XYZ file of C-alpha atoms in Angstrom:
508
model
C 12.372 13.461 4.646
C 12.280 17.065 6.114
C 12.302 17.443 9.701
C 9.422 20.185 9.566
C 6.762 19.827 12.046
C 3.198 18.800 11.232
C 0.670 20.529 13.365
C -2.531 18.092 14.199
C -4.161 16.741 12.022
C -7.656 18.675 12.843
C -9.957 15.184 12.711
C -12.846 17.985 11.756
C -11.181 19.025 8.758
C -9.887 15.278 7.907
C -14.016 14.358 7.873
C -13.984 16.956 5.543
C -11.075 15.522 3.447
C -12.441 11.794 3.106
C -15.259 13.157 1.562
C -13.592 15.730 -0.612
C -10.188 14.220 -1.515
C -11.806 11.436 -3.533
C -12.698 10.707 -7.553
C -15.054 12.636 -9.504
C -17.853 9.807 -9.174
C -17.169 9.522 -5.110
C -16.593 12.549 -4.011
C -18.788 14.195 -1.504
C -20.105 18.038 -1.562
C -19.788 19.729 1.931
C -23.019 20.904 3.832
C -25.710 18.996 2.099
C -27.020 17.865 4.843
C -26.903 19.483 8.887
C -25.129 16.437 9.881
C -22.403 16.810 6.692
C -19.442 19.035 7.606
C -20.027 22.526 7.119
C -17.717 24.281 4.656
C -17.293 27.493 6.695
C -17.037 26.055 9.254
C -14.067 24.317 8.135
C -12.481 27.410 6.504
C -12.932 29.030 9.775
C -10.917 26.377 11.291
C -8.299 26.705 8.763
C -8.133 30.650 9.332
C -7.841 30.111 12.902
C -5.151 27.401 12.434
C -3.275 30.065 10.528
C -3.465 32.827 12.620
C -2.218 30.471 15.673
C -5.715 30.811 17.739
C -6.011 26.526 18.220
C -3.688 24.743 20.252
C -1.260 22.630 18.676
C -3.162 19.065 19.027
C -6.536 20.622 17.082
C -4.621 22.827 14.394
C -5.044 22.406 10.753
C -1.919 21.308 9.328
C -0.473 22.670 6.332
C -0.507 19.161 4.798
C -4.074 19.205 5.293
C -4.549 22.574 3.680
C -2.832 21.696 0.861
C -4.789 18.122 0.086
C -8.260 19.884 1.160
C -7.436 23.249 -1.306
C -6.652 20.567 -4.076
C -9.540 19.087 -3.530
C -12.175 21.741 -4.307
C -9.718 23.721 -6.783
C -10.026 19.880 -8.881
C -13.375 19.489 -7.866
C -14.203 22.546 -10.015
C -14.221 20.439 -13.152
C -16.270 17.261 -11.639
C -19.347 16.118 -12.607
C -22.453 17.997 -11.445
C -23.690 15.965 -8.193
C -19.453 16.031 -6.746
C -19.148 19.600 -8.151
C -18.796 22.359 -5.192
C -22.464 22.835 -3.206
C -24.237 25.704 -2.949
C -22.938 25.784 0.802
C -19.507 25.012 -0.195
C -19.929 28.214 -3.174
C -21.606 30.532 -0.264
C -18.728 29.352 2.302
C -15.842 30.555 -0.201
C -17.782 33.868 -1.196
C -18.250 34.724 2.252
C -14.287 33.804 3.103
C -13.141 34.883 0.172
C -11.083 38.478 1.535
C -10.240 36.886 4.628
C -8.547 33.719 2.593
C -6.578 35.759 -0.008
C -5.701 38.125 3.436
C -4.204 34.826 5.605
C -3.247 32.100 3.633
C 0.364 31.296 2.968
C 1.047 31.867 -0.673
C 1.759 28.150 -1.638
C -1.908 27.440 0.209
C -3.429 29.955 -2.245
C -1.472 28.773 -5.276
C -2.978 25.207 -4.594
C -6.635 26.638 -4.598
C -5.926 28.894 -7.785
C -2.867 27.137 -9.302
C -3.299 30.098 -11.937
C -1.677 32.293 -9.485
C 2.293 32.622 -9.427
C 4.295 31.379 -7.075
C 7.760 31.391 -6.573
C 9.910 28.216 -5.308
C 12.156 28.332 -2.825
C 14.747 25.993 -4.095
C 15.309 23.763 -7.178
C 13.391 20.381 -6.018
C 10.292 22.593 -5.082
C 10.342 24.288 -8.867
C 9.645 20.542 -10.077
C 6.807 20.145 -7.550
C 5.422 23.810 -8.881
C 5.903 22.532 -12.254
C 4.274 18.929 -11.476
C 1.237 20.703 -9.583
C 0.526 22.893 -12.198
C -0.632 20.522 -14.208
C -1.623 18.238 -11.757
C -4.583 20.474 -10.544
C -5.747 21.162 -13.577
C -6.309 17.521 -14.068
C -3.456 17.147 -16.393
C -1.331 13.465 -15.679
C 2.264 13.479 -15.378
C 4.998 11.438 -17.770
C 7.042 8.800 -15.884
C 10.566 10.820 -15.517
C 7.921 13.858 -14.697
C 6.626 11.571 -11.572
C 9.387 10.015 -10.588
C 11.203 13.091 -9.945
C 7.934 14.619 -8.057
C 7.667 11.949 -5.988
C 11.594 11.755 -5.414
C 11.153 15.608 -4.574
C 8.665 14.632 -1.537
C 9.956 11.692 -0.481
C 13.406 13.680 -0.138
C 11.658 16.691 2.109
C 13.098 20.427 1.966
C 9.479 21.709 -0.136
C 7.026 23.021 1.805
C 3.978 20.273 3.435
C 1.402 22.384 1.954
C 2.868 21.409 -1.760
C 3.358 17.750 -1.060
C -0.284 17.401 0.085
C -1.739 18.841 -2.626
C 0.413 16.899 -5.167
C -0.700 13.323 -3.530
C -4.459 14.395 -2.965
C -4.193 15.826 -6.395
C -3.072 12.854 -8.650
C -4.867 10.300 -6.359
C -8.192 12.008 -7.221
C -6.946 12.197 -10.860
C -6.546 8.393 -10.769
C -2.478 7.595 -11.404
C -1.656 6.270 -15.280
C 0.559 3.569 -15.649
C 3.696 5.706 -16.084
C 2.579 7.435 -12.674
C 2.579 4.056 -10.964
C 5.604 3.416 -12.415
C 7.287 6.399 -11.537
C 5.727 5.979 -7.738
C 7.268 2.606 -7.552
C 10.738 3.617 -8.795
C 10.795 6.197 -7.078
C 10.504 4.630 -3.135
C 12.851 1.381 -4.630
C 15.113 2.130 -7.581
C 15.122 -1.238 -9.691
C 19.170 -1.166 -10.366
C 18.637 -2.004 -6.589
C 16.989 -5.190 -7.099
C 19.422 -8.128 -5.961
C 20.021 -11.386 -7.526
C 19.362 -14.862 -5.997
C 20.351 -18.298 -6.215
C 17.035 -20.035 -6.124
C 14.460 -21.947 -8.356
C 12.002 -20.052 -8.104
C 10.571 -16.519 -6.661
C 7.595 -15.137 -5.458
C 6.859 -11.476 -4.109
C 3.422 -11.490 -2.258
C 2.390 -7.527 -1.765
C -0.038 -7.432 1.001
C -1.421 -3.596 1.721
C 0.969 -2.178 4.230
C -2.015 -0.827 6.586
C -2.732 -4.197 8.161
C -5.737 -6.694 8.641
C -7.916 -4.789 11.672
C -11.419 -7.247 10.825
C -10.214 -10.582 9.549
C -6.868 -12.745 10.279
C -3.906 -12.449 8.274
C -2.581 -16.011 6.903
C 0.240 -14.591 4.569
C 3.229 -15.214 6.770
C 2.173 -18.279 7.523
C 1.210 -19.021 3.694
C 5.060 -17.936 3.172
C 5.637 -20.973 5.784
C 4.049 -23.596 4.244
C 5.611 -22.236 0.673
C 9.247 -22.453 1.941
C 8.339 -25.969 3.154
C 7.067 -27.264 -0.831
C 10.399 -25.534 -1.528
C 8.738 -22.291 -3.742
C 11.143 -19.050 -1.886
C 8.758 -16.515 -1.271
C 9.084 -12.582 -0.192
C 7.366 -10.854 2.205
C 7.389 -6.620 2.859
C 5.833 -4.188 4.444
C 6.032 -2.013 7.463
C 5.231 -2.593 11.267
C 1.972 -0.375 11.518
C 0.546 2.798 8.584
C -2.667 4.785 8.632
C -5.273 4.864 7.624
C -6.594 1.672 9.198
C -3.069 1.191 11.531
C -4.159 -2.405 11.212
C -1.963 -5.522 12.056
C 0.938 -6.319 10.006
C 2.682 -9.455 9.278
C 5.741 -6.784 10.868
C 4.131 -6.958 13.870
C 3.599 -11.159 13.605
C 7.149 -11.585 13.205
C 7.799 -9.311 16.224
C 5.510 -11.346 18.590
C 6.508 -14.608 17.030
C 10.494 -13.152 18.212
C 11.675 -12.722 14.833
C 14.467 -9.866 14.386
C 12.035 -7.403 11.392
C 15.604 -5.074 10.544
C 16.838 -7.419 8.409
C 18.981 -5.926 5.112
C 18.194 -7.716 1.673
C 21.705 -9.019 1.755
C 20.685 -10.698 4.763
C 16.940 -11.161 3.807
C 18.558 -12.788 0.410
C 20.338 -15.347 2.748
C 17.717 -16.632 4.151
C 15.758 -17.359 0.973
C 18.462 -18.997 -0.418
C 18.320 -21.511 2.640
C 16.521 -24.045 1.952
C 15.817 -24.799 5.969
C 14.199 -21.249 5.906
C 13.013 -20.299 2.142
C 11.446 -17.121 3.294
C 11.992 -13.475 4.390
C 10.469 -10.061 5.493
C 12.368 -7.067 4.360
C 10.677 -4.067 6.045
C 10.274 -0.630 3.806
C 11.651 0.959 6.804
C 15.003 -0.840 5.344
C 14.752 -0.894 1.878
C 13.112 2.706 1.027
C 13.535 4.913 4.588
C 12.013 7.641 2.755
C 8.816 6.189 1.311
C 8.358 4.429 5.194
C 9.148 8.305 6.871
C 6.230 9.495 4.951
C 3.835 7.689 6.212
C 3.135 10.905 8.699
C 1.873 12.979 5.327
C -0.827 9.583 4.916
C -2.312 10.704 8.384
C -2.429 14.044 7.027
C -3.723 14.075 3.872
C -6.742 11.370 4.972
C -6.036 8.975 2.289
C -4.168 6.673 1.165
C -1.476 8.041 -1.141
C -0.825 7.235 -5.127
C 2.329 5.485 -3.851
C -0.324 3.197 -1.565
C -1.485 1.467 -4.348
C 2.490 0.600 -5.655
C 4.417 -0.450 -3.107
C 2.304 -3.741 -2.906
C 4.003 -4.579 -6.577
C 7.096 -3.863 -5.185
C 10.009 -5.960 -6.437
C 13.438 -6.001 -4.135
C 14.517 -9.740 -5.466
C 14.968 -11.653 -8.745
C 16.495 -15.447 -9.795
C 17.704 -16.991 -12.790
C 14.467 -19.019 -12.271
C 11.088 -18.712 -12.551
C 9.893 -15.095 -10.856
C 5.798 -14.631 -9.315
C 4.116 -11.801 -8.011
C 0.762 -11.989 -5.689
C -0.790 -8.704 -5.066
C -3.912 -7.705 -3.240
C -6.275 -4.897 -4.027
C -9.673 -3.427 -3.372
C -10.320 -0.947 -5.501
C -11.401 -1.442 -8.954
C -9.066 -0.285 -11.488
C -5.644 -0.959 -10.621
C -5.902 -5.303 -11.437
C -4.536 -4.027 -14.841
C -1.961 -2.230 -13.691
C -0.641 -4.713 -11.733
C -0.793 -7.221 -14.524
C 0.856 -5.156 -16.786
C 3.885 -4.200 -14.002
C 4.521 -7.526 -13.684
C 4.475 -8.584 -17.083
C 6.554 -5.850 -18.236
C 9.366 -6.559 -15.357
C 9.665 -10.239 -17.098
C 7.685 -11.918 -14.205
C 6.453 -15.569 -15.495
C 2.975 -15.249 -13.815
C 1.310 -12.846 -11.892
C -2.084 -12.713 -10.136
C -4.029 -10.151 -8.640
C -6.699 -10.348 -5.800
C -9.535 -8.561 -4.323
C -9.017 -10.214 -1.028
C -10.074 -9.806 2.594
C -9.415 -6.280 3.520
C -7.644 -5.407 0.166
C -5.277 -8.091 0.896
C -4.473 -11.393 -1.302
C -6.165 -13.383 0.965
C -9.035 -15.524 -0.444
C -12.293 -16.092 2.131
C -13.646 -19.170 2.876
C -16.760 -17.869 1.663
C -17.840 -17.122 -1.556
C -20.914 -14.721 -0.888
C -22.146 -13.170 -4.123
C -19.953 -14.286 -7.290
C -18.259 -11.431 -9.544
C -20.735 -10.088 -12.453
C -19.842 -7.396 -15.189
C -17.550 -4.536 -13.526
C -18.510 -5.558 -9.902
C -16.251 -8.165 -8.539
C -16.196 -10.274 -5.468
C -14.022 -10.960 -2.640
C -12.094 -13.801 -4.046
C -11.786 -12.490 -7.640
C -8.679 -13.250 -8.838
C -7.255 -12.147 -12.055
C -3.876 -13.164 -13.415
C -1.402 -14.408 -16.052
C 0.667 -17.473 -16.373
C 3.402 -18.486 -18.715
C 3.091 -22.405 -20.032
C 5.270 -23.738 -22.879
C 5.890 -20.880 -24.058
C 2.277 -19.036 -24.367
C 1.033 -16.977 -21.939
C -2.783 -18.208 -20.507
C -4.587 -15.336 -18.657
C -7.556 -16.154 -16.186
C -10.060 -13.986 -14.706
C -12.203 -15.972 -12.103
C -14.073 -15.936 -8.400
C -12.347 -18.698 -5.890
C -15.171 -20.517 -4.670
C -13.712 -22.099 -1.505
C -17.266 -25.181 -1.663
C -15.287 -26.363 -4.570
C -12.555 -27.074 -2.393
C -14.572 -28.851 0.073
C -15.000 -25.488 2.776
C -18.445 -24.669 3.425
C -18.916 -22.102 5.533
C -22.049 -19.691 5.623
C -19.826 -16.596 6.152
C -16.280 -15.949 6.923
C -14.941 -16.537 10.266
C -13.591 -13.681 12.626
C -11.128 -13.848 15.168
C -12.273 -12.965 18.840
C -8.976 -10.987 19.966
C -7.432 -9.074 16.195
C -4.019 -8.519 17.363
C -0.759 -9.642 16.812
C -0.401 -11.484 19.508
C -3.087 -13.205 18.804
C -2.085 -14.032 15.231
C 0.780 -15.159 15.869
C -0.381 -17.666 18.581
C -3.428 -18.533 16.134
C -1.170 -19.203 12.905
C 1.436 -21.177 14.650
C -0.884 -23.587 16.253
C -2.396 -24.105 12.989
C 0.763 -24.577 11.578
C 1.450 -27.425 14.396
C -1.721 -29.294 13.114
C -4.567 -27.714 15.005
C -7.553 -28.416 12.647
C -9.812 -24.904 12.011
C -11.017 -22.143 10.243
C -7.189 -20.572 10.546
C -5.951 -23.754 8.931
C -8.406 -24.199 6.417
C -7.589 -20.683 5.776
C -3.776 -21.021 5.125
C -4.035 -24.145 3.307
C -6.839 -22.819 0.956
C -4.513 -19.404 0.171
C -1.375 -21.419 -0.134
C -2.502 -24.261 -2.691
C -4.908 -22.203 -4.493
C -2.260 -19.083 -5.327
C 0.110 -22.011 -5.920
C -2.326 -23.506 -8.779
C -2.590 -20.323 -10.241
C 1.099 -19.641 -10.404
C 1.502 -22.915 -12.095
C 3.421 -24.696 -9.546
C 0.271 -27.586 -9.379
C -1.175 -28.238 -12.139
C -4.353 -29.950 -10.341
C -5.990 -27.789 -7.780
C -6.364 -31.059 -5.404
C -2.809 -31.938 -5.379
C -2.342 -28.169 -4.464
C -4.219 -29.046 -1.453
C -2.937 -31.948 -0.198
C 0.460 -30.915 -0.666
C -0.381 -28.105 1.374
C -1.751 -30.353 4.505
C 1.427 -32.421 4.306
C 3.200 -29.101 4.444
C 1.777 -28.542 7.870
C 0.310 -31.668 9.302
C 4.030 -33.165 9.165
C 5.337 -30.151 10.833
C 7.636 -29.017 8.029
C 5.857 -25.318 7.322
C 6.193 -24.913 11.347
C 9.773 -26.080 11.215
C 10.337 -23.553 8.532
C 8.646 -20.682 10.684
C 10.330 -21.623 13.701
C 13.686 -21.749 11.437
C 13.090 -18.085 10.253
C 13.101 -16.421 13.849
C 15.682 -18.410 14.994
C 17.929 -17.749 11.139
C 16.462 -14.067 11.550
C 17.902 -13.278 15.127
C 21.640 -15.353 14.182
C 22.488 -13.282 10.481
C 21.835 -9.933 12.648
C 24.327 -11.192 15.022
C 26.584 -12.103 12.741
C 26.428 -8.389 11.177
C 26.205 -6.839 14.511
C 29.594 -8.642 15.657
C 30.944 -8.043 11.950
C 30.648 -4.373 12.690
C 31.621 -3.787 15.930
C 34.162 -1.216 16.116
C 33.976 -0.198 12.100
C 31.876 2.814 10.185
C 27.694 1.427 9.825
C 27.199 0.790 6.338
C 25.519 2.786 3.657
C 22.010 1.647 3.104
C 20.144 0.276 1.112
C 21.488 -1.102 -2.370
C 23.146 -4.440 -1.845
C 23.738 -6.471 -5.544
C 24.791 -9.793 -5.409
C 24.092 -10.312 -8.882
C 22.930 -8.899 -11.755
C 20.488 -6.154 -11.194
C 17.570 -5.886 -13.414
């Protein structure tokens, strides 16, 4: 990443950008309304940011400048009621000699990409050349993305550029060679390491936390690696927008060492008294994890944000699963279609608490037409050969849980996660409990590792009500904290490693 500085953000202009820097059915015109933001007002506090009158804490970044400029220069083409306002038309006609005047010229090229503008080094001519199209609603091949996205995870182009290139294909809604050029792009695949186990599964939880509801994945993982099923966990310890809790953060409070290397994540799947790991992005893609500052600039979530929950760092000889969560309509294909074209047996996507995988143990409204519930899952299996595909709601009455709404936790921390999911995990009966064993046998039916929904279940109580899934957990810190050691002492007076790409196998 480059070591520029990012000014700000200006939280006027970024309640500017969540309403701009959206699709062309969501988007939101400026100064409809007194209580909307005004647009000249917020060109007035992009002029000033320019000419150095704010202090450094309220200035408009250049990040920002480039995701809001890409924003209305898109916005152009949208539909009538997210097309510019009259305010928004008046704002720019009244700013218009004063713009051209101040604005650096890769600020103006965003907001006319018609204008020329020369790079200052080889990777920025590919982000000139991606943008161009980009903002004139164009999509990008895979190599064409890849190499973008390679160019701003690697730095050295100017901010303003590498905001308006996320802003821009976010609101253009990525194709599936975009998402697949995102994803190889923060991991390459030839980095994907081999395994001696049974079985697989990558759960992809989004990497902005849980700040409403509790988050049962780690201990899901737990009761998993005590039925035997190896699972993967990744992430990152905290990400805007929501900075929510992560299961990062879990392992930290639970004591767990969160630095581990996939060689040494790898180790500990393949021991059967652990059967789980976390592998932190900050490890296994430093680039993609660095640029989390340009998410708190741009205001949303990135292209990339959507991809990195599909993200595959493992593989066996045996049967390989992917869980992913989601919230937004439109990507459960996409997902689907990753997986099943990286050779995955099954794969199932969920619209989950928070955008997570994790089902509630309410149902509330069930899924009709486009509009689909929390606890819509939709997913493919392979079975003697054929492939079955499912698209249903998880109605946790069927499953004996019937709760009129789902439960919250008092304190959402994790502290209190941590403490909350290990004493289910020791037996504690509860909402938490009911909770993990519900996510755990369910996803497990799906997957085809039950083939009765009710065995799921009860094989996930014995997990935890004979302490095995706790024994696992309390295996992983301990496992965790010993392999760093063992590296740490392996080390000591020798040259630190070069990250990240570890094969101890065949890479696919």
């Amino acid at each position: 990443m480059s070591t520029e500085r990012h000014y700000g953000p200006n939280p006027e202009v970024l309640e500017a950008q969540s309403r701009v820097c959206t699709g062309p059915h969501q988007s939101r015109p400026l100064g409809l309304k007194p209580a909307d933001p005004q647009p000249g007002r917020i060109l007035e506090l992009i002029l000033r940011s320019v000419r150095g009158e704010l202090p450094d804490a309220k200035r408009v970044s250049t990040v920002q400048m480039g995701a809001f400029f890409a924003a209305m220069a898109l916005r152009r083409r949208f539909p009538s009621k997210t097309r510019w306002s009259g305010a928004e038309t008046r704002a720019f006609e009244k700013y218009r000699s004063t713009l051209r005047r101040d604005l650096p010229a890769e600020v103006l090229f965003v907001l006319d990409p018609s204008r020329k503008l020369e790079a200052q080094n080889e990777r920025e001519a590919v982000l000139i050349s991606a943008l161009s199209g980009i903002l004139s609603g164009d999509h990008l091949s895979y190599g064409e993305t890849r190499r973008m996205c390679g160019v701003i995870l690697e730095g050295r182009v100017r901010a303003a550029l590498k905001g308006a290139a996320l802003i821009g294909q976010r609101m253009n809604r990525e194709t599936y060679d975009e998402a697949r050029g995102y994803l190889d792009a923060a991991f390459d695949p030839s980095g994907v390491v081999e395994l001696n186990v049974g079985s697989l599964t990558h759960f992809g939880e989004p990497y902005d936390g849980s700040n409403r509801y509790f988050r049962p994945t780690l201990f899901v993982a737990a009761v998993r690696a005590a039925l035997g099923r190896p699972t993967v966990l990744h992430g990152v310890d905290g990400m805007p927008p929501k900075w929510g809790v992560t299961d990062e953060q879990i392992l930290k409070a639970l004591g767990a060492n969160v630095d581990l290397t996939l060689e040494q994540a790898g180790e500990l799947i393949e021991n059967p008294h652990v059967g789980f790991a976390y592998v932190s992005q900050r490890i296994f893609s430093p680039a993609a994890c660095a640029a989390r500052e340009l998410r708190a600039h741009i205001g949303k979530r990135p292209p990339w944000a959507a991809t990195e929950k599909a993200q595959r760092l493992f593989t066996c000889p045996g049967e390989n699963h992917m869980v992913i969560g989601y919230y937004h309509p439109g990507y459960e294909d996409m997902f689907l279609r990753l997986a099943a074209d990286r050779g995955l047996n099954s794969a199932l996507v969920v619209k989950g608490m928070e955008g997570g995988s994790s089902f509630g143990l309410r149902l509330g409204k069930p899924s009709e037409g486009e509009r689909k519930a929390i606890n819509n899952v939709r997913g493919f299996r392979t079975r003697d050969g054929r492939i079955e595909r499912y698209d249903r709601d998880v109605d946790p009455k069927t499953a004996g849980f019937g709760y009129d709404g789902q439960p919250r936790p008092e304190t959402v921390c994790a502290d209190a996660f941590a403490k909350a999911g290990s004493s289910a995990l020791s037996g504690r009966k509860g909402w938490i409990y009911n909770q993990i064993v519900l996510n755990a046998a369910i996803k497990d039916h799906l997957l085809g590792f039950d083939v009765d929904p009710s065995t799921a279940m009860e094989r996930a109580r014995d997990a935890i009500d004979s302490g095995s899934a706790l024994t696992h957990l309390k295996e992983y810190v301990n496992a965790s904290n010993g392999v760093a050691g063992r590296a740490s002492r392996s080390l000591h007076g020798t040259v630190s490693p070069q990250p990240h790409v570890i094969s101890r196998g065949h890479p696919v």
